[in-house]
Coordinates of C-alpha atoms in Angstrom, one line a residue:
X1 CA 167.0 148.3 81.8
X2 CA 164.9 151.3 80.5
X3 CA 164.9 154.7 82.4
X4 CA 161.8 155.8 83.3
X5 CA 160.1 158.7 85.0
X6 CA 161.1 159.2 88.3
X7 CA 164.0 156.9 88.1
X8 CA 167.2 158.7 89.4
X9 CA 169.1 160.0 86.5
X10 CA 172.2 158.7 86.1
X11 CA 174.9 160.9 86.9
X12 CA 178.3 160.8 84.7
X13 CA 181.3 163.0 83.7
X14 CA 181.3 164.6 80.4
X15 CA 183.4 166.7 78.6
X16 CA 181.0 169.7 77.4
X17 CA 182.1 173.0 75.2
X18 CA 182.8 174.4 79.0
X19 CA 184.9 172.1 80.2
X20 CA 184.2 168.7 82.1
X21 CA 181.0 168.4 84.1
X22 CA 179.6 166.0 86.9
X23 CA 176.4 165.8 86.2
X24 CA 174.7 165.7 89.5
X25 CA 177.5 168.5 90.6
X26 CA 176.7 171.0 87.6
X27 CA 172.8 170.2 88.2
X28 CA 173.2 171.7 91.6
X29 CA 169.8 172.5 92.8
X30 CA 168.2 173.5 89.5
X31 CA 165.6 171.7 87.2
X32 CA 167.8 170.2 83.7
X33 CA 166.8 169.9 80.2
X34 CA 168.9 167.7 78.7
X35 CA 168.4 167.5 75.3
X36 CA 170.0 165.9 72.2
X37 CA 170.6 165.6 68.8
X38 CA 171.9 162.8 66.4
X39 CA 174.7 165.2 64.4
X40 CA 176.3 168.4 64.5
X41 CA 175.5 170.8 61.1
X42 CA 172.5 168.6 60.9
X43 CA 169.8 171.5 59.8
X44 CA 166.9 170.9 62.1
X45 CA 168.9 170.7 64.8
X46 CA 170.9 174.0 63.8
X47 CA 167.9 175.6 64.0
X48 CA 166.7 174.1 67.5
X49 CA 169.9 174.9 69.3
X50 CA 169.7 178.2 68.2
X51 CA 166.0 178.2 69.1
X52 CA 167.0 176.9 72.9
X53 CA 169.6 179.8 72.7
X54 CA 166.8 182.9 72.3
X55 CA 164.9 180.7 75.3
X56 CA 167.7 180.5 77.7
X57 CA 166.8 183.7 79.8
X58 CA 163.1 181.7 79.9
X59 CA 164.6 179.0 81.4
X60 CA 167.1 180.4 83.9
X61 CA 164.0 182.3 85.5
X62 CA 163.0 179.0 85.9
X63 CA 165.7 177.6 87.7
X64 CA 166.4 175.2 85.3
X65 CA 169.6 174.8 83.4
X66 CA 169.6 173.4 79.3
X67 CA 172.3 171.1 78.3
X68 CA 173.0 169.5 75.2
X69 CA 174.4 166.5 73.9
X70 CA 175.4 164.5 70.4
X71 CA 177.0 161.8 69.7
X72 CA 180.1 164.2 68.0
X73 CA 183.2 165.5 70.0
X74 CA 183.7 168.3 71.3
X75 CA 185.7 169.9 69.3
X76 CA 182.9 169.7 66.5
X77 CA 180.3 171.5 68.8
X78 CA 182.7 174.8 69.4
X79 CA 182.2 174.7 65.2
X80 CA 179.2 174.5 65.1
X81 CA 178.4 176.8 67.7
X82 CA 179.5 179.2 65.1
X83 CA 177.0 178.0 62.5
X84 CA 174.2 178.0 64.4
X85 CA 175.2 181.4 65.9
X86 CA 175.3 182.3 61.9
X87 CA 171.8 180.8 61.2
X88 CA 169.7 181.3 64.3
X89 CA 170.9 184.8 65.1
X90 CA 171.4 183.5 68.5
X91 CA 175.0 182.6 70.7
X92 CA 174.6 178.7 72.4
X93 CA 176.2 179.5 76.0
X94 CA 174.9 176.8 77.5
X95 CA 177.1 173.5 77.1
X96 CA 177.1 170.7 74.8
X97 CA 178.1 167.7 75.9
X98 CA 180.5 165.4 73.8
X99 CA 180.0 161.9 73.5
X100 CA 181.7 160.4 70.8
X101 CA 181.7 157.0 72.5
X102 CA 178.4 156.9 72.8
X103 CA 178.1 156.6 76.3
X104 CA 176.3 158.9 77.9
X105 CA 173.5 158.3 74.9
X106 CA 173.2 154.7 76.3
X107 CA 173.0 155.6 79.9
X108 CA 170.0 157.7 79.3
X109 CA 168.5 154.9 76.6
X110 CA 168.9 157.1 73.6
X111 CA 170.6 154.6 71.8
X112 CA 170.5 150.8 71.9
X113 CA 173.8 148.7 73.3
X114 CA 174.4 146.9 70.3
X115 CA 174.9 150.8 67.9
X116 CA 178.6 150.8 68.7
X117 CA 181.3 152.2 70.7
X118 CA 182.4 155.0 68.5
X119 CA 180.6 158.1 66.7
X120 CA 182.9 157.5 64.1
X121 CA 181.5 157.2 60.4
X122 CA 177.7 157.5 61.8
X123 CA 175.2 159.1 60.1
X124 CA 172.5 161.3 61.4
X125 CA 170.0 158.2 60.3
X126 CA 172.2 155.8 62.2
X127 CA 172.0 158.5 65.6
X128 CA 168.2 158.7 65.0
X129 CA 166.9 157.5 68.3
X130 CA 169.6 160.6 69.9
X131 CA 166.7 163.1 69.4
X132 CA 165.8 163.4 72.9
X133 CA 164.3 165.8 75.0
X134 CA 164.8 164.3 79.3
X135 CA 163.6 166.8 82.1
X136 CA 165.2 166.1 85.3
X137 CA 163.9 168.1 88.7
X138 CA 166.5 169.2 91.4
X139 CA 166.2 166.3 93.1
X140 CA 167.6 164.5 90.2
X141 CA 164.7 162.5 89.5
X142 CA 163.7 162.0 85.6
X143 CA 160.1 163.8 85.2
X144 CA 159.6 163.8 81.1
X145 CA 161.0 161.7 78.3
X146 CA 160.4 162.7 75.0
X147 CA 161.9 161.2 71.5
X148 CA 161.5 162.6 68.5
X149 CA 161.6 161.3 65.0
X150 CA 164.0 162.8 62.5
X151 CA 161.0 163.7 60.4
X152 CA 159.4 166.1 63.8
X153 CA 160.6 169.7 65.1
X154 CA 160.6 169.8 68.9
X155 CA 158.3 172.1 70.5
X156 CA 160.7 174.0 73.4
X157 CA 158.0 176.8 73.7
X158 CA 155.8 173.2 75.2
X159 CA 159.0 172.4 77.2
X160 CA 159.5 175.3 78.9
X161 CA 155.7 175.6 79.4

């Protein structure tokens, strides 16, 4: 079954670069952009993190909270954290969730059932559907759904517009 806007959005525990996270707890009261990428150190998306980085102070006047997610572990993320802090000029304190099982990605329809149980030896191509952008009020109700192709930058001035 697909999610769709103003479905509940499902909740789940996730092990993110700052620690492990309820979903639904962490959200609190605050609007979420969860947003997501198909591979760690994958250019486009080095730049884009690092791009929702410089924004974050736009967003927490907002009340809304940004939280990202690929299919990698993470252990990879804290890495690449460093990389994009290199590239982008800007430090990613908001959390990226791990989901090397590829659950979470499948709860929120980012990638179909039959792609596997395991992140391991996937490319970004195979992740390509895990470019994602899902806004989710306070009352934990899905308003937007936006997927990307590989071959499109996301627009997060639009977002937090």
């Amino acid at each position: 079954m697909s999610l769709r806007i103003n479905d509940e959005a499902p909740n789940f525990t996730a092990d993110t670069t700052a620690g492990e996270i309820t979903f639904h707890d962490w959200a609190g009261d605050s609007w979420v952009v969860l947003f997501s990428h198909p591979k760690d150190f994958t250019p486009v998306c080095t730049n884009e993190l690092g791009y929702m980085a410089k924004l974050a102070g736009e967003f927490k006047k907002r009340n809304t909270k940004i939280l990202g997610i690929s299919v990698d572990p993470v252990d990879s993320h804290v890495k690449w954290k460093e990389d994009i802090k290199d590239v982008s000029g800007h430090e990613v304190e908001y959390p990226l969730i791990g989901d090397p099982e590829l659950k979470i990605a499948k709860l929120y329809d980012m990638l179909p059932a039959e792609a596997g149980e395991t992140c391991e030896g996937r490319t970004p191509m195979d992740n390509a559907t895990v470019r994602s952008v899902i806004v989710i009020g306070p009352e934990k109700k899905v308003k937007l759904q936006l997927t990307y192709p590989m071959t499109t930058v996301r627009n997060f001035d639009e977002i937090l517009r």
